[in-house]
Amino acid sequence: MPLWSAELGWTRSFISGTGAAALVAMAIVAPFAGRLVDRHGPSAVLATGLCALAAGCSLIAITSSPLLFVIGFSGLSAVGFGIVATHVVSTGVVRLFGTNRGVALGIATSGATAGQFVIVPLIAWVMTAMSWRWSYAALALASLLLVPLLLGAMRRGKEATSRGGAPQTARTLAGDIGYLMRRPVFHALFWSFLLCGYTTTGIIETHLIPFAAFCGFPRLPSAAAYGVLSAVNLVGMIAAGWLADRVNRPLLLGAIYLVRGTAFIMLMNVGASYDMLLVFAVMFGAVDYATVPVTASLVASRLGIGRMGLAMGLIATGHAAGGALGAFVGGFIFDSTASYAIVWWSGVWLAIAAGLIVLPLGDRREAAPV
């Protein structure tokens, strides 16, 4: 952002607005991408998303035009991000694995965290060594190189069409949405995931580092604490997926939310103790995105593989809405009170509420109608 402002003369409001528009576009794309997976399978959908991402990053790398930047960032790249996302990946994984789905989901979706932990520093290095344009060019090239690797891997994996996971073409979109709207389990997972977005993407990913600065910690130690959170998050997602194959999933999901609420109480007691901030990072990281493989596993068995893409897309939209609400509310409350106390207390109670929503679901593992 500072580089764009200095080199191209763009205001931070313009850049931030473009980023917000990209988030909105991703939320809109999510259920449609999920629907495409249900009808055509994940291979072509993921390849299309990677191509859109490559096109968007390429356009950003070569342009100095505000209009083309918006098209590249909030248009093409946002569509790519909205397609190559955990809801599409999780649906593809469920189609490929008849057993050990939970751990497969945990490993595959943990790539989102691995990207933050590994790829972001590499991009920062490219940006420092050469320029921001080369960093976007590198992202575009990497996205294109992944396309043949993806298609080859999916082909070798013999994408399932005989395990109840065949792409569905006979049903209508309205009919599938109506089916989901009549299922209490869908509402429980949707609203709990919306609260999940509020407590993760919304208030932690947006406000943790500013809070650390507010507590007096320098930028580098604050970023290091967030790096610890991301690293533990990677392990937490895989562990949650492994447990989803072995224990009561609603109980596991409820426990994840309740531990998250407890972590917010610890965050409120950080004060000037960096050690306490690190303890929070470990505790929160263990349950940060651990909800994803467990939620996806429940969707597959309780709502059906044939509707999983659409269901996960709608649930992902709820997560995005919760994240946007948390980001805004957190900033508004801090501006109004000069304190994060109310923000963190909201995280406590909403995480507990999410846990209470999913606890009564029951753990029927027999597959729902496709």
Short mmCIF file of C-alpha atoms in Angstrom, two decimals:
data_model
loop_
_atom_site.label_atom_id
_atom_site.label_comp_id
_atom_site.label_asym_id
_atom_site.label_seq_id
_atom_site.Cartn_x
_atom_site.Cartn_y
_atom_site.Cartn_z
CA MET A 1 0.00 0.00 0.00
CA PRO A 2 2.73 2.58 0.83
CA LEU A 3 4.55 1.68 -2.40
CA TRP A 4 1.43 2.16 -4.51
CA SER A 5 0.70 5.48 -2.83
CA ALA A 6 4.26 6.73 -3.36
CA GLU A 7 4.80 5.44 -6.90
CA LEU A 8 1.34 5.79 -8.43
CA GLY A 9 -0.19 8.54 -6.30
CA TRP A 10 -3.19 6.43 -5.24
CA THR A 11 -4.81 7.25 -1.92
CA ARG A 12 -5.07 4.65 0.81
CA SER A 13 -8.83 5.06 0.71
CA PHE A 14 -8.84 4.03 -2.96
CA ILE A 15 -6.60 1.02 -2.31
CA SER A 16 -8.55 -0.05 0.77
CA GLY A 17 -11.82 0.36 -1.12
CA THR A 18 -10.48 -1.86 -3.89
CA GLY A 19 -9.56 -4.49 -1.31
CA ALA A 20 -13.02 -4.29 0.26
CA ALA A 21 -14.64 -4.68 -3.17
CA ALA A 22 -12.51 -7.80 -3.74
CA LEU A 23 -13.82 -9.31 -0.48
CA VAL A 24 -17.40 -8.61 -1.54
CA ALA A 25 -16.76 -10.19 -4.95
CA MET A 26 -15.25 -13.28 -3.30
CA ALA A 27 -18.31 -13.67 -1.08
CA ILE A 28 -20.63 -13.40 -4.09
CA VAL A 29 -18.61 -15.89 -6.15
CA ALA A 30 -18.38 -18.53 -3.38
CA PRO A 31 -21.81 -20.21 -3.70
CA PHE A 32 -21.72 -20.14 -7.52
CA ALA A 33 -18.27 -21.76 -7.50
CA GLY A 34 -19.60 -24.37 -5.13
CA ARG A 35 -22.55 -25.03 -7.40
CA LEU A 36 -20.20 -25.51 -10.36
CA VAL A 37 -18.26 -28.13 -8.39
CA ASP A 38 -21.50 -29.99 -7.69
CA ARG A 39 -22.37 -30.06 -11.38
CA HIS A 40 -18.98 -30.47 -13.07
CA GLY A 41 -16.51 -31.66 -10.42
CA PRO A 42 -13.58 -29.74 -8.88
CA SER A 43 -10.87 -30.19 -11.52
CA ALA A 44 -12.15 -27.76 -14.15
CA VAL A 45 -13.45 -25.32 -11.52
CA LEU A 46 -10.13 -25.09 -9.66
CA ALA A 47 -8.21 -24.77 -12.94
CA THR A 48 -10.52 -21.91 -14.00
CA GLY A 49 -9.94 -20.18 -10.67
CA LEU A 50 -6.17 -20.45 -11.00
CA CYS A 51 -6.32 -19.02 -14.54
CA ALA A 52 -8.47 -16.10 -13.37
CA LEU A 53 -6.03 -15.45 -10.54
CA ALA A 54 -3.09 -15.54 -12.93
CA ALA A 55 -4.81 -13.11 -15.31
CA GLY A 56 -5.64 -10.71 -12.48
CA CYS A 57 -2.12 -10.74 -11.02
CA SER A 58 -0.63 -10.26 -14.49
CA LEU A 59 -2.81 -7.23 -15.10
CA ILE A 60 -1.85 -5.73 -11.73
CA ALA A 61 1.83 -6.31 -12.48
CA ILE A 62 1.82 -4.32 -15.72
CA THR A 63 -0.69 -1.55 -15.13
CA SER A 64 -0.52 1.96 -13.70
CA SER A 65 -4.16 2.67 -14.47
CA PRO A 66 -6.57 2.85 -11.50
CA LEU A 67 -9.36 1.35 -13.62
CA LEU A 68 -7.29 -1.61 -14.77
CA PHE A 69 -6.03 -2.11 -11.22
CA VAL A 70 -9.61 -2.40 -9.97
CA ILE A 71 -10.45 -4.83 -12.78
CA GLY A 72 -7.37 -6.91 -11.99
CA PHE A 73 -7.68 -6.87 -8.21
CA SER A 74 -11.41 -6.65 -7.45
CA GLY A 75 -12.46 -8.43 -10.64
CA LEU A 76 -10.25 -11.18 -12.05
CA SER A 77 -8.17 -11.88 -8.95
CA ALA A 78 -11.20 -11.76 -6.66
CA VAL A 79 -13.02 -14.27 -8.87
CA GLY A 80 -9.94 -16.50 -8.77
CA PHE A 81 -9.68 -16.22 -4.99
CA GLY A 82 -13.40 -16.91 -4.65
CA ILE A 83 -13.03 -20.12 -6.65
CA VAL A 84 -9.70 -21.44 -5.33
CA ALA A 85 -10.95 -21.40 -1.75
CA THR A 86 -11.48 -23.84 1.09
CA HIS A 87 -15.11 -24.59 0.19
CA VAL A 88 -14.16 -25.76 -3.32
CA VAL A 89 -11.03 -27.56 -2.14
CA SER A 90 -12.91 -29.36 0.64
CA THR A 91 -15.60 -30.51 -1.80
CA GLY A 92 -12.92 -31.85 -4.14
CA VAL A 93 -11.19 -33.69 -1.29
CA VAL A 94 -14.44 -35.35 -0.19
CA ARG A 95 -14.97 -36.59 -3.76
CA LEU A 96 -11.48 -38.10 -3.80
CA PHE A 97 -11.45 -39.81 -0.40
CA GLY A 98 -13.93 -42.40 0.78
CA THR A 99 -12.10 -42.97 4.09
CA ASN A 100 -9.98 -40.76 6.34
CA ARG A 101 -11.78 -37.75 4.92
CA GLY A 102 -11.25 -35.66 8.04
CA VAL A 103 -7.47 -35.81 8.00
CA ALA A 104 -7.45 -35.31 4.20
CA LEU A 105 -9.62 -32.23 4.65
CA GLY A 106 -7.33 -30.94 7.39
CA ILE A 107 -4.18 -31.33 5.31
CA ALA A 108 -5.66 -29.87 2.12
CA THR A 109 -7.37 -26.84 3.66
CA SER A 110 -4.34 -26.08 5.86
CA GLY A 111 -2.74 -24.88 2.64
CA ALA A 112 -4.51 -21.57 3.25
CA THR A 113 -2.50 -21.10 6.44
CA ALA A 114 0.68 -22.46 4.88
CA GLY A 115 0.36 -19.76 2.23
CA GLN A 116 0.38 -17.04 4.88
CA PHE A 117 3.27 -18.67 6.71
CA VAL A 118 5.50 -19.50 3.72
CA ILE A 119 4.41 -17.65 0.56
CA VAL A 120 3.82 -14.19 2.05
CA PRO A 121 7.44 -13.85 3.32
CA LEU A 122 8.71 -15.02 -0.08
CA ILE A 123 6.59 -12.41 -1.84
CA ALA A 124 7.86 -9.78 0.61
CA TRP A 125 11.44 -10.79 -0.28
CA VAL A 126 10.74 -10.49 -4.01
CA MET A 127 9.15 -7.09 -3.41
CA THR A 128 12.23 -5.92 -1.48
CA ALA A 129 14.83 -7.40 -3.85
CA MET A 130 13.14 -6.30 -7.09
CA SER A 131 9.76 -4.55 -7.06
CA TRP A 132 6.10 -5.07 -6.22
CA ARG A 133 5.41 -5.67 -9.93
CA TRP A 134 7.69 -8.71 -9.94
CA SER A 135 5.95 -10.07 -6.85
CA TYR A 136 2.59 -10.08 -8.67
CA ALA A 137 4.23 -11.50 -11.78
CA ALA A 138 5.60 -14.34 -9.63
CA LEU A 139 2.11 -15.03 -8.24
CA ALA A 140 0.71 -15.12 -11.77
CA LEU A 141 3.39 -17.55 -12.96
CA ALA A 142 2.95 -19.80 -9.93
CA SER A 143 -0.81 -19.94 -10.49
CA LEU A 144 -0.37 -20.96 -14.12
CA LEU A 145 2.22 -23.63 -13.27
CA LEU A 146 -0.21 -25.14 -10.77
CA VAL A 147 -2.87 -25.78 -13.44
CA PRO A 148 -1.24 -28.81 -15.15
CA LEU A 149 -0.08 -30.13 -11.76
CA LEU A 150 -3.63 -29.88 -10.44
CA LEU A 151 -5.21 -31.57 -13.46
CA GLY A 152 -2.63 -34.34 -13.43
CA ALA A 153 -3.05 -34.99 -9.71
CA MET A 154 -6.83 -35.06 -9.94
CA ARG A 155 -6.66 -37.42 -12.91
CA ARG A 156 -4.35 -39.79 -11.03
CA GLY A 157 -6.61 -39.53 -8.02
CA LYS A 158 -9.49 -40.86 -10.15
CA GLU A 159 -11.98 -38.24 -9.10
CA ALA A 160 -14.89 -40.16 -7.64
CA THR A 161 -18.10 -40.54 -9.54
CA SER A 162 -19.03 -43.90 -8.08
CA ARG A 163 -19.12 -43.05 -4.36
CA GLY A 164 -22.15 -40.82 -4.42
CA GLY A 165 -20.01 -37.92 -5.57
CA ALA A 166 -20.97 -37.67 -9.20
CA PRO A 167 -21.57 -34.18 -10.54
CA GLN A 168 -25.29 -33.47 -10.44
CA THR A 169 -27.09 -31.96 -13.41
CA ALA A 170 -30.77 -32.83 -12.93
CA ARG A 171 -31.55 -30.65 -9.92
CA THR A 172 -32.14 -26.92 -10.09
CA LEU A 173 -30.26 -24.29 -8.10
CA ALA A 174 -33.50 -23.09 -6.51
CA GLY A 175 -34.39 -26.63 -5.53
CA ASP A 176 -31.03 -27.25 -3.87
CA ILE A 177 -31.12 -23.94 -2.02
CA GLY A 178 -34.64 -24.75 -0.85
CA TYR A 179 -33.47 -28.15 0.38
CA LEU A 180 -30.64 -26.55 2.38
CA MET A 181 -32.90 -23.87 3.82
CA ARG A 182 -35.19 -26.56 5.23
CA ARG A 183 -32.36 -28.38 7.01
CA PRO A 184 -31.67 -27.26 10.62
CA VAL A 185 -28.13 -28.65 10.36
CA PHE A 186 -27.38 -26.22 7.53
CA HIS A 187 -28.57 -23.25 9.60
CA ALA A 188 -26.54 -24.39 12.60
CA LEU A 189 -23.37 -24.68 10.50
CA PHE A 190 -24.05 -21.44 8.59
CA TRP A 191 -24.63 -19.24 11.63
CA SER A 192 -21.82 -20.80 13.64
CA PHE A 193 -19.46 -20.21 10.71
CA LEU A 194 -20.62 -16.60 10.43
CA LEU A 195 -19.65 -16.14 14.08
CA CYS A 196 -16.41 -17.98 13.29
CA GLY A 197 -15.63 -15.35 10.65
CA TYR A 198 -16.30 -12.56 13.14
CA THR A 199 -13.90 -14.03 15.70
CA THR A 200 -11.09 -14.93 13.28
CA THR A 201 -10.91 -12.98 10.01
CA GLY A 202 -12.84 -10.09 11.54
CA ILE A 203 -11.27 -9.16 14.85
CA ILE A 204 -8.06 -11.22 15.10
CA GLU A 205 -6.62 -11.04 11.59
CA THR A 206 -7.57 -7.36 11.34
CA HIS A 207 -6.90 -6.09 14.85
CA LEU A 208 -4.35 -8.36 16.58
CA ILE A 209 -1.22 -6.58 15.33
CA PRO A 210 -2.70 -3.09 15.95
CA PHE A 211 -3.62 -4.30 19.46
CA ALA A 212 -0.06 -5.52 19.99
CA ALA A 213 1.21 -2.09 18.97
CA PHE A 214 -1.35 -0.53 21.32
CA CYS A 215 0.15 -2.67 24.12
CA GLY A 216 3.59 -1.24 23.28
CA PHE A 217 5.16 -4.16 21.41
CA PRO A 218 7.39 -3.25 18.41
CA ARG A 219 6.33 -4.24 14.89
CA LEU A 220 8.73 -7.16 14.43
CA PRO A 221 7.83 -8.99 17.68
CA SER A 222 4.15 -8.39 16.93
CA ALA A 223 4.53 -9.92 13.49
CA ALA A 224 6.51 -12.81 15.00
CA ALA A 225 3.62 -13.53 17.39
CA TYR A 226 1.24 -13.62 14.44
CA GLY A 227 3.67 -15.96 12.66
CA VAL A 228 3.55 -18.30 15.66
CA LEU A 229 -0.26 -18.21 15.50
CA SER A 230 -0.17 -19.13 11.79
CA ALA A 231 2.29 -21.99 12.34
CA VAL A 232 0.24 -23.51 15.15
CA ASN A 233 -2.89 -22.98 13.03
CA LEU A 234 -1.40 -25.25 10.37
CA VAL A 235 -0.96 -28.05 12.89
CA GLY A 236 -4.36 -27.36 14.48
CA MET A 237 -6.22 -27.82 11.19
CA ILE A 238 -4.58 -31.17 10.50
CA ALA A 239 -5.17 -32.34 14.08
CA ALA A 240 -8.83 -31.28 13.93
CA GLY A 241 -9.28 -33.20 10.68
CA TRP A 242 -7.67 -36.30 12.20
CA LEU A 243 -9.96 -36.05 15.23
CA ALA A 244 -13.02 -35.57 13.00
CA ASP A 245 -12.53 -39.14 11.75
CA ARG A 246 -12.46 -40.50 15.29
CA VAL A 247 -14.60 -38.52 17.74
CA ASN A 248 -18.05 -36.92 17.94
CA ARG A 249 -17.79 -34.05 15.44
CA PRO A 250 -20.37 -31.62 16.88
CA LEU A 251 -18.74 -32.05 20.29
CA LEU A 252 -15.31 -31.46 18.73
CA LEU A 253 -16.54 -28.38 16.86
CA GLY A 254 -18.22 -27.00 19.99
CA ALA A 255 -15.02 -27.55 21.99
CA ILE A 256 -13.00 -25.68 19.36
CA TYR A 257 -15.29 -22.66 19.67
CA LEU A 258 -15.24 -22.77 23.47
CA VAL A 259 -11.41 -22.91 23.56
CA ARG A 260 -11.39 -19.94 21.18
CA GLY A 261 -13.58 -17.98 23.58
CA THR A 262 -11.20 -18.80 26.44
CA ALA A 263 -8.27 -17.58 24.34
CA PHE A 264 -9.89 -14.14 24.05
CA ILE A 265 -9.95 -13.91 27.86
CA MET A 266 -6.22 -14.61 27.84
CA LEU A 267 -5.71 -11.90 25.21
CA MET A 268 -7.40 -9.35 27.45
CA ASN A 269 -4.76 -10.08 30.12
CA VAL A 270 -1.72 -9.63 27.89
CA GLY A 271 -0.91 -6.19 29.27
CA ALA A 272 2.81 -5.56 28.73
CA SER A 273 3.77 -9.26 28.81
CA TYR A 274 5.09 -10.50 25.47
CA ASP A 275 5.22 -14.03 26.85
CA MET A 276 1.46 -13.85 27.45
CA LEU A 277 0.95 -12.67 23.88
CA LEU A 278 2.86 -15.74 22.65
CA VAL A 279 0.79 -18.02 24.87
CA PHE A 280 -2.35 -16.51 23.34
CA ALA A 281 -0.92 -17.01 19.84
CA VAL A 282 -0.35 -20.71 20.51
CA MET A 283 -3.77 -21.22 22.13
CA PHE A 284 -5.72 -19.32 19.49
CA GLY A 285 -3.68 -20.75 16.62
CA ALA A 286 -4.60 -24.28 17.70
CA VAL A 287 -8.29 -23.53 17.09
CA ASP A 288 -8.14 -20.68 14.56
CA TYR A 289 -9.16 -22.43 11.32
CA ALA A 290 -9.60 -25.84 12.95
CA THR A 291 -13.34 -25.39 12.36
CA VAL A 292 -12.92 -25.77 8.59
CA PRO A 293 -12.22 -29.53 8.22
CA VAL A 294 -14.77 -30.43 10.93
CA THR A 295 -17.49 -28.27 9.36
CA ALA A 296 -16.73 -29.67 5.89
CA SER A 297 -16.90 -33.23 7.22
CA LEU A 298 -20.30 -32.54 8.78
CA VAL A 299 -21.60 -30.96 5.56
CA ALA A 300 -20.52 -34.00 3.52
CA SER A 301 -22.30 -36.54 5.73
CA ARG A 302 -25.30 -34.52 6.87
CA LEU A 303 -26.19 -32.53 3.74
CA GLY A 304 -24.86 -34.82 1.00
CA ILE A 305 -21.83 -34.77 -1.29
CA GLY A 306 -23.99 -33.81 -4.28
CA ARG A 307 -24.90 -30.51 -2.61
CA MET A 308 -21.67 -30.00 -0.69
CA GLY A 309 -20.18 -27.40 -3.02
CA LEU A 310 -23.25 -25.17 -2.85
CA ALA A 311 -23.64 -25.68 0.89
CA MET A 312 -19.99 -24.91 1.62
CA GLY A 313 -20.13 -21.91 -0.72
CA LEU A 314 -23.08 -20.44 1.16
CA ILE A 315 -21.42 -21.19 4.49
CA ALA A 316 -18.21 -19.53 3.25
CA THR A 317 -20.26 -16.45 2.32
CA GLY A 318 -21.52 -16.36 5.90
CA HIS A 319 -17.94 -16.55 7.15
CA ALA A 320 -16.97 -13.63 4.91
CA ALA A 321 -19.93 -11.58 6.15
CA GLY A 322 -18.96 -12.27 9.76
CA GLY A 323 -15.38 -11.31 9.01
CA ALA A 324 -16.41 -8.02 7.42
CA LEU A 325 -18.65 -7.24 10.39
CA GLY A 326 -15.89 -8.01 12.88
CA ALA A 327 -13.33 -5.89 11.05
CA PHE A 328 -15.70 -2.91 10.97
CA VAL A 329 -17.07 -3.28 14.49
CA GLY A 330 -13.58 -3.71 15.94
CA GLY A 331 -12.38 -0.46 14.39
CA PHE A 332 -15.55 1.42 15.31
CA ILE A 333 -15.42 0.30 18.95
CA PHE A 334 -11.75 1.20 19.31
CA ASP A 335 -12.31 4.63 17.76
CA SER A 336 -15.22 5.17 20.15
CA THR A 337 -13.64 3.86 23.36
CA ALA A 338 -9.87 3.92 22.75
CA SER A 339 -9.86 0.32 24.02
CA TYR A 340 -10.14 -3.20 22.63
CA ALA A 341 -11.81 -4.60 25.75
CA ILE A 342 -15.35 -4.64 24.30
CA VAL A 343 -14.02 -6.10 21.03
CA TRP A 344 -12.40 -9.04 22.81
CA TRP A 345 -15.43 -9.58 25.06
CA SER A 346 -17.59 -9.77 21.93
CA GLY A 347 -15.21 -12.48 20.70
CA VAL A 348 -15.65 -14.41 23.95
CA TRP A 349 -19.45 -14.45 23.90
CA LEU A 350 -19.86 -14.99 20.16
CA ALA A 351 -17.38 -17.90 20.17
CA ILE A 352 -19.34 -19.46 23.04
CA ALA A 353 -22.58 -18.88 21.12
CA ALA A 354 -21.14 -20.62 18.05
CA GLY A 355 -20.18 -23.59 20.19
CA LEU A 356 -23.63 -23.82 21.73
CA ILE A 357 -25.26 -23.68 18.28
CA VAL A 358 -23.46 -26.79 17.00
CA LEU A 359 -23.42 -28.95 20.15
CA PRO A 360 -27.01 -30.30 19.75
CA LEU A 361 -26.49 -31.52 16.16
CA GLY A 362 -25.65 -35.14 16.87
CA ASP A 363 -23.08 -37.11 14.90
CA ARG A 364 -24.84 -39.26 12.31
CA ARG A 365 -22.13 -40.38 9.91
CA GLU A 366 -24.35 -42.13 7.41
CA ALA A 367 -24.33 -40.24 4.12
CA ALA A 368 -27.21 -37.90 3.38
CA PRO A 369 -28.99 -38.17 0.01
CA VAL A 370 -26.81 -36.86 -2.79
#
